[in-house]
């Protein structure tokens, strides 16, 4: 069976065929029975340019009939499980195939889900990149567009939808001969749908089930065109559908895109359906957009999550033009739809909805995904080389989406907004309902922007990999050189001119192999294969020896007073890829930020362009230096910014005082990259983050910062510093929670942060007051019914703070190892009024309990050994929803008992018997924090099972196994790196997509080993 369609095979079919029409009938009248298969019948009419033989894609349990041009072919001879081979004649051809296709539980093909809340059955399809072949026979490649005519036979009470509107219905037959079960008593109906416009197979769609929803309509204010709108979800979630908000965002988006693109919405109706166990955020099927129903909010969420849902809606809507109307020829040019949709979705979010600061979250979270992906040894250009569909599946990544969108922001800055949209309008009109390559779009853009060198820009940005790093060296009138931050955040030249870090090292991480090949570490992007690894600094010394005496001899960076005047400014760009002298044209803005009372505000801003290795920034000369100099102000560029040392110190202590949310996010992004690259101590970052708790009010920034902070706790804090780090941060979070505004986003965010940190205290070697408070908070949540206020917490004992949370001022630090402000130090409890409360109770007025909080609290207590299976069963009984089921699976697998881990591993090994989301839930519990190394014995089992994970499962299920079970949780991380290298060396012929996943996880773990090796116990 050959399931991995190659680019060459697809190109050969394109040269041979032109597809006219598919007539597809799907019979799911047995969906509510135990039958595992359903009838699929396809008639495809096409033209062949010459006599030949070819194949059509189909993954099915069996093929019962194959007929080409009236001639019957023996299925056993022409069907191999994934392809049906047949001869073609020159001219018109007609192929008919009947098959028994399988209901899916992996989210690929036709997925079947039974809602545990009410027992109702739901179906939906998901195809990208090539899973339409799991439902009906087709030429499953994007450039063989055709008209599709669907009909579906289903139980009469099912709501059945497809890409186009329903043309007619008629009573249908019951289950066909050969299928068990009988649904005829309830009656069945056959739904006939109108023919689609020319489109690719991967964006066809069918949904069926007792879906419920709402309808509305949108009228184009320019043309008067009326589009029927629908919003749908499961019956058990329909009360939470929030259709008014969904329709409001939808109408705003349609207004925006039809106006900006000067092209009417082309696909007739616009249904949006929220479906269970979905592998993606959403899919842009024209006329029937599918979304994960996790975007239906049953419990209270922050504004960041409403913003995220709006962004997803607009991203998919942008695809109606970029991707659906004009589609890439092959997956090499996936960016022609995904990068554009990511950018356009963000633009529409900021300009057409209430989320006017939508670019803030993009800057801190979306771009962090891009930066991380671009630093892996597996990074690739935006325009990638995709030899087959397995490679395509993995290229839906941070490069194609977030980097591509970021680079498009840079392109808009480079050519101008009007020229960019003029080129886009020309692109739609010239290639409507067709397929394109990169050169086609660039040609349209060049026509719209004749004064710009589009070809040179594209070569520098789209054809290269890696991320530029921008640094600024300043001199001021009353201070010596501020230092060259290209040597690292917090770095000053030492006596010999070398970059010596004030905290012990000026080096960047290098992960090398004994074979001489390299796997890139932070800031070190050289690609290579994995061999036996070691961790070195740039001078070649072992990473374990990084904590040198230089920490006590190098003067720490100072802060600027804000009164200095800039007398010299040199900007430098360097690519993160090792040995790569890539220079890109950059167009961006620079700002100096200074104090205005207790706030930090922009003083001066201006646009700047350069494409050389370094350049003098003349517009800065004579301006006030302020306290922070910010490159890439307004986030027009795709580059990692290195703050100069003085700006870094101001950011660490005062980032929350920056009034502009986007500037604040960009400063935090620079700090995030610095700690990730080993240029800022992990403890220093965590102190800065602890200071921000209770001060930061932007929901998107809060979410982004907590993600980095939890990564620090989970992966980057050395074991000897773990207890101090997590108890200090937990104490700061509890203190901020107690002071949070009732009912605010910050209150909800901090409550969930406290629970997340509490679960991680399972790894603590000793108990502490902060840990006790975390347990007390979780216990109180479980003592309060859903819908009631968690108005106070009763600690297990009177609480003395472990350290100052920094709540009262910029000088306070959480109680991290070695700090004067730690437990018992001069900055401890009561020193600034910001310490953890020592009263008998802590009030949390306005925090209304819900199922999400209860499950998070229960799972935390399970990890700590303070709750058992009885508690889980009781909670699941009170919340029998699909979400409750998944939480129960996670909590059950998280129980800190050897027998539980054995059973969980056995269930995971039988992944084919589990749905996609249930599998992930069990894996999440299996690897959950525990006081004992209960799963250490599964490290070798993981590597022994890797090939089986991949070969025995669909790509989606295999990906969940490979990523979710990678033993980054091992107590011997260096040994895991070595075992990973050994597996890679022993399996050079393993599927490239599998090797890519393993190499990326190895890179993450090697980073963690390095960052831990640089830490002393007194940062």
PDB file of N, CA and C in Angstrom, residues 544-628:
ATOM      1  N   UNK A 544      29.128  22.697  31.673  1.00  0.00           N
ATOM      2  CA  UNK A 544      28.988  22.571  33.112  1.00  0.00           C
ATOM      3  C   UNK A 544      29.890  23.531  33.857  1.00  0.00           C
ATOM      4  N   UNK A 545      30.913  24.034  33.207  1.00  0.00           N
ATOM      5  CA  UNK A 545      31.847  24.929  33.862  1.00  0.00           C
ATOM      6  C   UNK A 545      31.576  26.390  33.588  1.00  0.00           C
ATOM      7  N   UNK A 546      30.384  26.704  33.122  1.00  0.00           N
ATOM      8  CA  UNK A 546      30.096  28.074  32.718  1.00  0.00           C
ATOM      9  C   UNK A 546      30.078  29.022  33.903  1.00  0.00           C
ATOM     10  N   UNK A 547      29.654  28.534  35.072  1.00  0.00           N
ATOM     11  CA  UNK A 547      29.581  29.409  36.231  1.00  0.00           C
ATOM     12  C   UNK A 547      30.992  29.753  36.688  1.00  0.00           C
ATOM     13  N   UNK A 548      31.534  30.806  36.143  1.00  0.00           N
ATOM     14  CA  UNK A 548      32.931  31.142  36.381  1.00  0.00           C
ATOM     15  C   UNK A 548      33.056  32.299  37.341  1.00  0.00           C
ATOM     16  N   UNK A 549      34.281  32.584  37.702  1.00  0.00           N
ATOM     17  CA  UNK A 549      34.550  33.673  38.628  1.00  0.00           C
ATOM     18  C   UNK A 549      34.252  35.025  38.031  1.00  0.00           C
ATOM     19  N   UNK A 550      34.052  35.070  36.716  1.00  0.00           N
ATOM     20  CA  UNK A 550      33.802  36.365  36.081  1.00  0.00           C
ATOM     21  C   UNK A 550      32.553  37.030  36.618  1.00  0.00           C
ATOM     22  N   UNK A 551      31.644  36.213  37.188  1.00  0.00           N
ATOM     23  CA  UNK A 551      30.419  36.802  37.717  1.00  0.00           C
ATOM     24  C   UNK A 551      30.705  37.785  38.837  1.00  0.00           C
ATOM     25  N   UNK A 552      31.793  37.593  39.566  1.00  0.00           N
ATOM     26  CA  UNK A 552      32.095  38.465  40.684  1.00  0.00           C
ATOM     27  C   UNK A 552      33.044  39.587  40.318  1.00  0.00           C
ATOM     28  N   UNK A 553      33.580  39.554  39.096  1.00  0.00           N
ATOM     29  CA  UNK A 553      34.566  40.559  38.730  1.00  0.00           C
ATOM     30  C   UNK A 553      34.071  41.521  37.666  1.00  0.00           C
ATOM     31  N   UNK A 554      33.009  41.183  36.932  1.00  0.00           N
ATOM     32  CA  UNK A 554      32.512  42.062  35.890  1.00  0.00           C
ATOM     33  C   UNK A 554      31.434  42.974  36.463  1.00  0.00           C
ATOM     34  N   UNK A 555      31.541  44.239  36.181  1.00  0.00           N
ATOM     35  CA  UNK A 555      30.576  45.201  36.678  1.00  0.00           C
ATOM     36  C   UNK A 555      29.209  44.955  36.050  1.00  0.00           C
ATOM     37  N   UNK A 556      28.150  44.867  36.867  1.00  0.00           N
ATOM     38  CA  UNK A 556      26.817  44.649  36.306  1.00  0.00           C
ATOM     39  C   UNK A 556      26.398  45.832  35.438  1.00  0.00           C
ATOM     40  N   UNK A 557      25.551  45.595  34.457  1.00  0.00           N
ATOM     41  CA  UNK A 557      25.054  46.698  33.627  1.00  0.00           C
ATOM     42  C   UNK A 557      24.296  47.714  34.477  1.00  0.00           C
ATOM     43  N   UNK A 558      24.423  48.948  34.129  1.00  0.00           N
ATOM     44  CA  UNK A 558      23.716  50.003  34.845  1.00  0.00           C
ATOM     45  C   UNK A 558      22.458  50.392  34.079  1.00  0.00           C
ATOM     46  N   UNK A 559      21.622  51.147  34.704  1.00  0.00           N
ATOM     47  CA  UNK A 559      20.458  51.710  34.041  1.00  0.00           C
ATOM     48  C   UNK A 559      20.761  53.154  33.625  1.00  0.00           C
ATOM     49  N   UNK A 560      20.118  53.574  32.545  1.00  0.00           N
ATOM     50  CA  UNK A 560      20.223  54.971  32.168  1.00  0.00           C
ATOM     51  C   UNK A 560      19.309  55.807  33.055  1.00  0.00           C
ATOM     52  N   UNK A 561      19.727  57.024  33.331  1.00  0.00           N
ATOM     53  CA  UNK A 561      18.913  57.919  34.148  1.00  0.00           C
ATOM     54  C   UNK A 561      17.763  58.495  33.358  1.00  0.00           C
ATOM     55  N   UNK A 562      17.903  58.503  32.012  1.00  0.00           N
ATOM     56  CA  UNK A 562      16.891  59.109  31.162  1.00  0.00           C
ATOM     57  C   UNK A 562      17.274  60.497  30.704  1.00  0.00           C
ATOM     58  N   UNK A 563      18.370  61.032  31.230  1.00  0.00           N
ATOM     59  CA  UNK A 563      18.797  62.383  30.858  1.00  0.00           C
ATOM     60  C   UNK A 563      19.891  62.378  29.799  1.00  0.00           C
ATOM     61  N   UNK A 564      20.393  61.195  29.430  1.00  0.00           N
ATOM     62  CA  UNK A 564      21.490  61.122  28.477  1.00  0.00           C
ATOM     63  C   UNK A 564      21.017  61.487  27.066  1.00  0.00           C
ATOM     64  N   UNK A 565      21.955  62.010  26.291  1.00  0.00           N
ATOM     65  CA  UNK A 565      21.722  62.303  24.882  1.00  0.00           C
ATOM     66  C   UNK A 565      22.564  61.353  24.042  1.00  0.00           C
ATOM     67  N   UNK A 566      21.998  60.830  22.992  1.00  0.00           N
ATOM     68  CA  UNK A 566      22.706  59.872  22.142  1.00  0.00           C
ATOM     69  C   UNK A 566      23.706  60.615  21.259  1.00  0.00           C
ATOM     70  N   UNK A 567      24.943  60.152  21.312  1.00  0.00           N
ATOM     71  CA  UNK A 567      25.987  60.749  20.466  1.00  0.00           C
ATOM     72  C   UNK A 567      26.464  59.796  19.385  1.00  0.00           C
ATOM     73  N   UNK A 568      26.151  58.538  19.490  1.00  0.00           N
ATOM     74  CA  UNK A 568      26.523  57.563  18.475  1.00  0.00           C
ATOM     75  C   UNK A 568      25.600  56.373  18.515  1.00  0.00           C
ATOM     76  N   UNK A 569      25.250  55.829  17.333  1.00  0.00           N
ATOM     77  CA  UNK A 569      24.332  54.688  17.267  1.00  0.00           C
ATOM     78  C   UNK A 569      24.673  53.835  16.054  1.00  0.00           C
ATOM     79  N   UNK A 570      25.026  52.599  16.289  1.00  0.00           N
ATOM     80  CA  UNK A 570      25.350  51.651  15.221  1.00  0.00           C
ATOM     81  C   UNK A 570      24.403  50.464  15.339  1.00  0.00           C
ATOM     82  N   UNK A 571      23.692  50.165  14.267  1.00  0.00           N
ATOM     83  CA  UNK A 571      22.815  48.993  14.241  1.00  0.00           C
ATOM     84  C   UNK A 571      23.500  47.886  13.460  1.00  0.00           C
ATOM     85  N   UNK A 572      23.311  46.655  13.922  1.00  0.00           N
ATOM     86  CA  UNK A 572      23.941  45.486  13.308  1.00  0.00           C
ATOM     87  C   UNK A 572      22.900  44.408  13.098  1.00  0.00           C
ATOM     88  N   UNK A 573      23.002  43.700  11.963  1.00  0.00           N
ATOM     89  CA  UNK A 573      22.178  42.513  11.763  1.00  0.00           C
ATOM     90  C   UNK A 573      23.074  41.302  11.582  1.00  0.00           C
ATOM     91  N   UNK A 574      22.645  40.194  12.146  1.00  0.00           N
ATOM     92  CA  UNK A 574      23.353  38.921  11.976  1.00  0.00           C
ATOM     93  C   UNK A 574      22.307  37.836  11.913  1.00  0.00           C
ATOM     94  N   UNK A 575      22.524  36.848  11.041  1.00  0.00           N
ATOM     95  CA  UNK A 575      21.578  35.750  10.943  1.00  0.00           C
ATOM     96  C   UNK A 575      21.895  34.713  11.996  1.00  0.00           C
ATOM     97  N   UNK A 576      20.862  34.072  12.501  1.00  0.00           N
ATOM     98  CA  UNK A 576      21.055  33.099  13.572  1.00  0.00           C
ATOM     99  C   UNK A 576      21.697  31.813  13.089  1.00  0.00           C
ATOM    100  N   UNK A 577      21.680  31.574  11.778  1.00  0.00           N
ATOM    101  CA  UNK A 577      22.259  30.334  11.256  1.00  0.00           C
ATOM    102  C   UNK A 577      23.782  30.405  11.317  1.00  0.00           C
ATOM    103  N   UNK A 578      24.383  29.371  11.831  1.00  0.00           N
ATOM    104  CA  UNK A 578      25.833  29.338  11.978  1.00  0.00           C
ATOM    105  C   UNK A 578      26.515  29.469  10.617  1.00  0.00           C
ATOM    106  N   UNK A 579      27.442  30.389  10.535  1.00  0.00           N
ATOM    107  CA  UNK A 579      28.217  30.529   9.309  1.00  0.00           C
ATOM    108  C   UNK A 579      27.461  31.164   8.170  1.00  0.00           C
ATOM    109  N   UNK A 580      26.244  31.612   8.406  1.00  0.00           N
ATOM    110  CA  UNK A 580      25.445  32.171   7.319  1.00  0.00           C
ATOM    111  C   UNK A 580      25.543  33.685   7.349  1.00  0.00           C
ATOM    112  N   UNK A 581      26.155  34.253   6.332  1.00  0.00           N
ATOM    113  CA  UNK A 581      26.288  35.707   6.248  1.00  0.00           C
ATOM    114  C   UNK A 581      25.108  36.261   5.466  1.00  0.00           C
ATOM    115  N   UNK A 582      23.902  35.994   5.951  1.00  0.00           N
ATOM    116  CA  UNK A 582      22.701  36.422   5.249  1.00  0.00           C
ATOM    117  C   UNK A 582      22.338  37.836   5.660  1.00  0.00           C
ATOM    118  N   UNK A 583      22.267  38.700   4.709  1.00  0.00           N
ATOM    119  CA  UNK A 583      21.862  40.073   4.953  1.00  0.00           C
ATOM    120  C   UNK A 583      20.534  40.304   4.262  1.00  0.00           C
ATOM    121  N   UNK A 584      19.574  40.772   5.018  1.00  0.00           N
ATOM    122  CA  UNK A 584      18.238  40.989   4.482  1.00  0.00           C
ATOM    123  C   UNK A 584      17.904  42.476   4.516  1.00  0.00           C
ATOM    124  N   UNK A 585      17.082  42.937   3.603  1.00  0.00           N
ATOM    125  CA  UNK A 585      16.620  44.333   3.677  1.00  0.00           C
ATOM    126  C   UNK A 585      15.579  44.467   4.779  1.00  0.00           C
ATOM    127  N   UNK A 586      15.805  45.376   5.694  1.00  0.00           N
ATOM    128  CA  UNK A 586      14.899  45.572   6.829  1.00  0.00           C
ATOM    129  C   UNK A 586      14.284  46.958   6.772  1.00  0.00           C
ATOM    130  N   UNK A 587      12.971  46.998   6.938  1.00  0.00           N
ATOM    131  CA  UNK A 587      12.227  48.252   7.057  1.00  0.00           C
ATOM    132  C   UNK A 587      11.463  48.196   8.375  1.00  0.00           C
ATOM    133  N   UNK A 588      11.763  49.107   9.285  1.00  0.00           N
ATOM    134  CA  UNK A 588      11.149  49.038  10.607  1.00  0.00           C
ATOM    135  C   UNK A 588      11.183  50.414  11.261  1.00  0.00           C
ATOM    136  N   UNK A 589      10.703  50.464  12.492  1.00  0.00           N
ATOM    137  CA  UNK A 589      10.704  51.708  13.247  1.00  0.00           C
ATOM    138  C   UNK A 589      11.545  51.550  14.504  1.00  0.00           C
ATOM    139  N   UNK A 590      12.096  52.647  14.957  1.00  0.00           N
ATOM    140  CA  UNK A 590      12.891  52.691  16.185  1.00  0.00           C
ATOM    141  C   UNK A 590      12.244  53.699  17.115  1.00  0.00           C
ATOM    142  N   UNK A 591      12.207  53.380  18.401  1.00  0.00           N
ATOM    143  CA  UNK A 591      11.645  54.296  19.390  1.00  0.00           C
ATOM    144  C   UNK A 591      12.567  54.389  20.591  1.00  0.00           C
ATOM    145  N   UNK A 592      12.636  55.565  21.167  1.00  0.00           N
ATOM    146  CA  UNK A 592      13.233  55.711  22.492  1.00  0.00           C
ATOM    147  C   UNK A 592      12.088  55.881  23.475  1.00  0.00           C
ATOM    148  N   UNK A 593      12.138  55.127  24.556  1.00  0.00           N
ATOM    149  CA  UNK A 593      11.098  55.156  25.574  1.00  0.00           C
ATOM    150  C   UNK A 593      11.667  55.782  26.834  1.00  0.00           C
ATOM    151  N   UNK A 594      10.952  56.726  27.389  1.00  0.00           N
ATOM    152  CA  UNK A 594      11.423  57.414  28.581  1.00  0.00           C
ATOM    153  C   UNK A 594      10.338  57.531  29.629  1.00  0.00           C
ATOM    154  N   UNK A 595      10.738  58.011  30.799  1.00  0.00           N
ATOM    155  CA  UNK A 595       9.808  58.098  31.915  1.00  0.00           C
ATOM    156  C   UNK A 595       8.968  59.370  31.838  1.00  0.00           C
ATOM    157  N   UNK A 596       7.702  59.206  32.159  1.00  0.00           N
ATOM    158  CA  UNK A 596       6.791  60.313  32.340  1.00  0.00           C
ATOM    159  C   UNK A 596       6.063  60.048  33.647  1.00  0.00           C
ATOM    160  N   UNK A 597       6.573  60.619  34.724  1.00  0.00           N
ATOM    161  CA  UNK A 597       6.094  60.246  36.040  1.00  0.00           C
ATOM    162  C   UNK A 597       6.508  58.812  36.328  1.00  0.00           C
ATOM    163  N   UNK A 598       5.545  57.976  36.658  1.00  0.00           N
ATOM    164  CA  UNK A 598       5.842  56.568  36.932  1.00  0.00           C
ATOM    165  C   UNK A 598       5.653  55.688  35.695  1.00  0.00           C
ATOM    166  N   UNK A 599       5.280  56.287  34.574  1.00  0.00           N
ATOM    167  CA  UNK A 599       5.050  55.540  33.351  1.00  0.00           C
ATOM    168  C   UNK A 599       6.236  55.651  32.404  1.00  0.00           C
ATOM    169  N   UNK A 600       6.332  54.697  31.484  1.00  0.00           N
ATOM    170  CA  UNK A 600       7.330  54.736  30.419  1.00  0.00           C
ATOM    171  C   UNK A 600       6.591  54.877  29.098  1.00  0.00           C
ATOM    172  N   UNK A 601       6.919  55.938  28.362  1.00  0.00           N
ATOM    173  CA  UNK A 601       6.171  56.283  27.159  1.00  0.00           C
ATOM    174  C   UNK A 601       7.148  56.532  26.011  1.00  0.00           C
ATOM    175  N   UNK A 602       6.679  56.455  24.762  1.00  0.00           N
ATOM    176  CA  UNK A 602       7.552  56.787  23.629  1.00  0.00           C
ATOM    177  C   UNK A 602       7.950  58.256  23.658  1.00  0.00           C
ATOM    178  N   UNK A 603       9.242  58.519  23.452  1.00  0.00           N
ATOM    179  CA  UNK A 603       9.740  59.883  23.349  1.00  0.00           C
ATOM    180  C   UNK A 603       9.873  60.291  21.887  1.00  0.00           C
ATOM    181  N   UNK A 604      10.551  59.442  21.109  1.00  0.00           N
ATOM    182  CA  UNK A 604      10.775  59.703  19.687  1.00  0.00           C
ATOM    183  C   UNK A 604      10.600  58.403  18.925  1.00  0.00           C
ATOM    184  N   UNK A 605      10.022  58.469  17.745  1.00  0.00           N
ATOM    185  CA  UNK A 605       9.905  57.303  16.868  1.00  0.00           C
ATOM    186  C   UNK A 605      10.212  57.727  15.445  1.00  0.00           C
ATOM    187  N   UNK A 606      10.799  56.823  14.678  1.00  0.00           N
ATOM    188  CA  UNK A 606      11.061  57.116  13.267  1.00  0.00           C
ATOM    189  C   UNK A 606      11.271  55.809  12.521  1.00  0.00           C
ATOM    190  N   UNK A 607      11.074  55.857  11.215  1.00  0.00           N
ATOM    191  CA  UNK A 607      11.261  54.690  10.360  1.00  0.00           C
ATOM    192  C   UNK A 607      12.705  54.635   9.890  1.00  0.00           C
ATOM    193  N   UNK A 608      13.205  53.405   9.721  1.00  0.00           N
ATOM    194  CA  UNK A 608      14.599  53.220   9.317  1.00  0.00           C
ATOM    195  C   UNK A 608      14.686  52.017   8.388  1.00  0.00           C
ATOM    196  N   UNK A 609      15.544  52.091   7.381  1.00  0.00           N
ATOM    197  CA  UNK A 609      15.789  50.982   6.466  1.00  0.00           C
ATOM    198  C   UNK A 609      17.289  50.741   6.358  1.00  0.00           C
ATOM    199  N   UNK A 610      17.674  49.476   6.345  1.00  0.00           N
ATOM    200  CA  UNK A 610      19.059  49.141   6.024  1.00  0.00           C
ATOM    201  C   UNK A 610      19.133  47.702   5.566  1.00  0.00           C
ATOM    202  N   UNK A 611      20.160  47.387   4.792  1.00  0.00           N
ATOM    203  CA  UNK A 611      20.321  46.033   4.269  1.00  0.00           C
ATOM    204  C   UNK A 611      21.766  45.563   4.374  1.00  0.00           C
ATOM    205  N   UNK A 612      22.597  46.327   5.055  1.00  0.00           N
ATOM    206  CA  UNK A 612      24.005  45.988   5.219  1.00  0.00           C
ATOM    207  C   UNK A 612      24.224  45.304   6.564  1.00  0.00           C
ATOM    208  N   UNK A 613      25.449  44.845   6.786  1.00  0.00           N
ATOM    209  CA  UNK A 613      25.736  44.179   8.057  1.00  0.00           C
ATOM    210  C   UNK A 613      25.587  45.144   9.227  1.00  0.00           C
ATOM    211  N   UNK A 614      26.002  46.389   9.037  1.00  0.00           N
ATOM    212  CA  UNK A 614      25.851  47.403  10.070  1.00  0.00           C
ATOM    213  C   UNK A 614      25.648  48.758   9.415  1.00  0.00           C
ATOM    214  N   UNK A 615      25.101  49.669  10.177  1.00  0.00           N
ATOM    215  CA  UNK A 615      24.853  51.003   9.649  1.00  0.00           C
ATOM    216  C   UNK A 615      24.735  51.977  10.813  1.00  0.00           C
ATOM    217  N   UNK A 616      25.105  53.201  10.557  1.00  0.00           N
ATOM    218  CA  UNK A 616      24.915  54.244  11.549  1.00  0.00           C
ATOM    219  C   UNK A 616      23.457  54.703  11.495  1.00  0.00           C
ATOM    220  N   UNK A 617      22.880  54.862  12.666  1.00  0.00           N
ATOM    221  CA  UNK A 617      21.487  55.306  12.760  1.00  0.00           C
ATOM    222  C   UNK A 617      21.498  56.804  13.044  1.00  0.00           C
ATOM    223  N   UNK A 618      21.670  57.574  11.999  1.00  0.00           N
ATOM    224  CA  UNK A 618      21.820  59.015  12.155  1.00  0.00           C
ATOM    225  C   UNK A 618      20.620  59.685  12.811  1.00  0.00           C
ATOM    226  N   UNK A 619      19.384  59.254  12.529  1.00  0.00           N
ATOM    227  CA  UNK A 619      18.251  59.945  13.160  1.00  0.00           C
ATOM    228  C   UNK A 619      18.251  59.880  14.689  1.00  0.00           C
ATOM    229  N   UNK A 620      18.999  58.916  15.276  1.00  0.00           N
ATOM    230  CA  UNK A 620      19.051  58.836  16.726  1.00  0.00           C
ATOM    231  C   UNK A 620      19.988  59.871  17.343  1.00  0.00           C
ATOM    232  N   UNK A 621      20.953  60.329  16.579  1.00  0.00           N
ATOM    233  CA  UNK A 621      21.965  61.227  17.118  1.00  0.00           C
ATOM    234  C   UNK A 621      21.305  62.523  17.591  1.00  0.00           C
ATOM    235  N   UNK A 622      21.639  62.905  18.786  1.00  0.00           N
ATOM    236  CA  UNK A 622      21.101  64.128  19.360  1.00  0.00           C
ATOM    237  C   UNK A 622      19.791  63.951  20.090  1.00  0.00           C
ATOM    238  N   UNK A 623      19.193  62.785  20.025  1.00  0.00           N
ATOM    239  CA  UNK A 623      17.930  62.546  20.721  1.00  0.00           C
ATOM    240  C   UNK A 623      18.198  62.065  22.143  1.00  0.00           C
ATOM    241  N   UNK A 624      17.195  62.180  22.966  1.00  0.00           N
ATOM    242  CA  UNK A 624      17.283  61.638  24.315  1.00  0.00           C
ATOM    243  C   UNK A 624      17.341  60.115  24.243  1.00  0.00           C
ATOM    244  N   UNK A 625      18.221  59.538  25.033  1.00  0.00           N
ATOM    245  CA  UNK A 625      18.346  58.084  25.038  1.00  0.00           C
ATOM    246  C   UNK A 625      17.192  57.420  25.773  1.00  0.00           C
ATOM    247  N   UNK A 626      16.487  58.176  26.626  1.00  0.00           N
ATOM    248  CA  UNK A 626      15.424  57.579  27.398  1.00  0.00           C
ATOM    249  C   UNK A 626      15.958  56.491  28.325  1.00  0.00           C
ATOM    250  N   UNK A 627      15.101  55.539  28.677  1.00  0.00           N
ATOM    251  CA  UNK A 627      15.540  54.420  29.506  1.00  0.00           C
ATOM    252  C   UNK A 627      15.572  53.109  28.717  1.00  0.00           C
ATOM    253  N   UNK A 628      14.834  53.050  27.609  1.00  0.00           N
ATOM    254  CA  UNK A 628      14.822  51.862  26.754  1.00  0.00           C
ATOM    255  C   UNK A 628      14.860  52.326  25.299  1.00  0.00           C
TER     256      UNK A 628
END
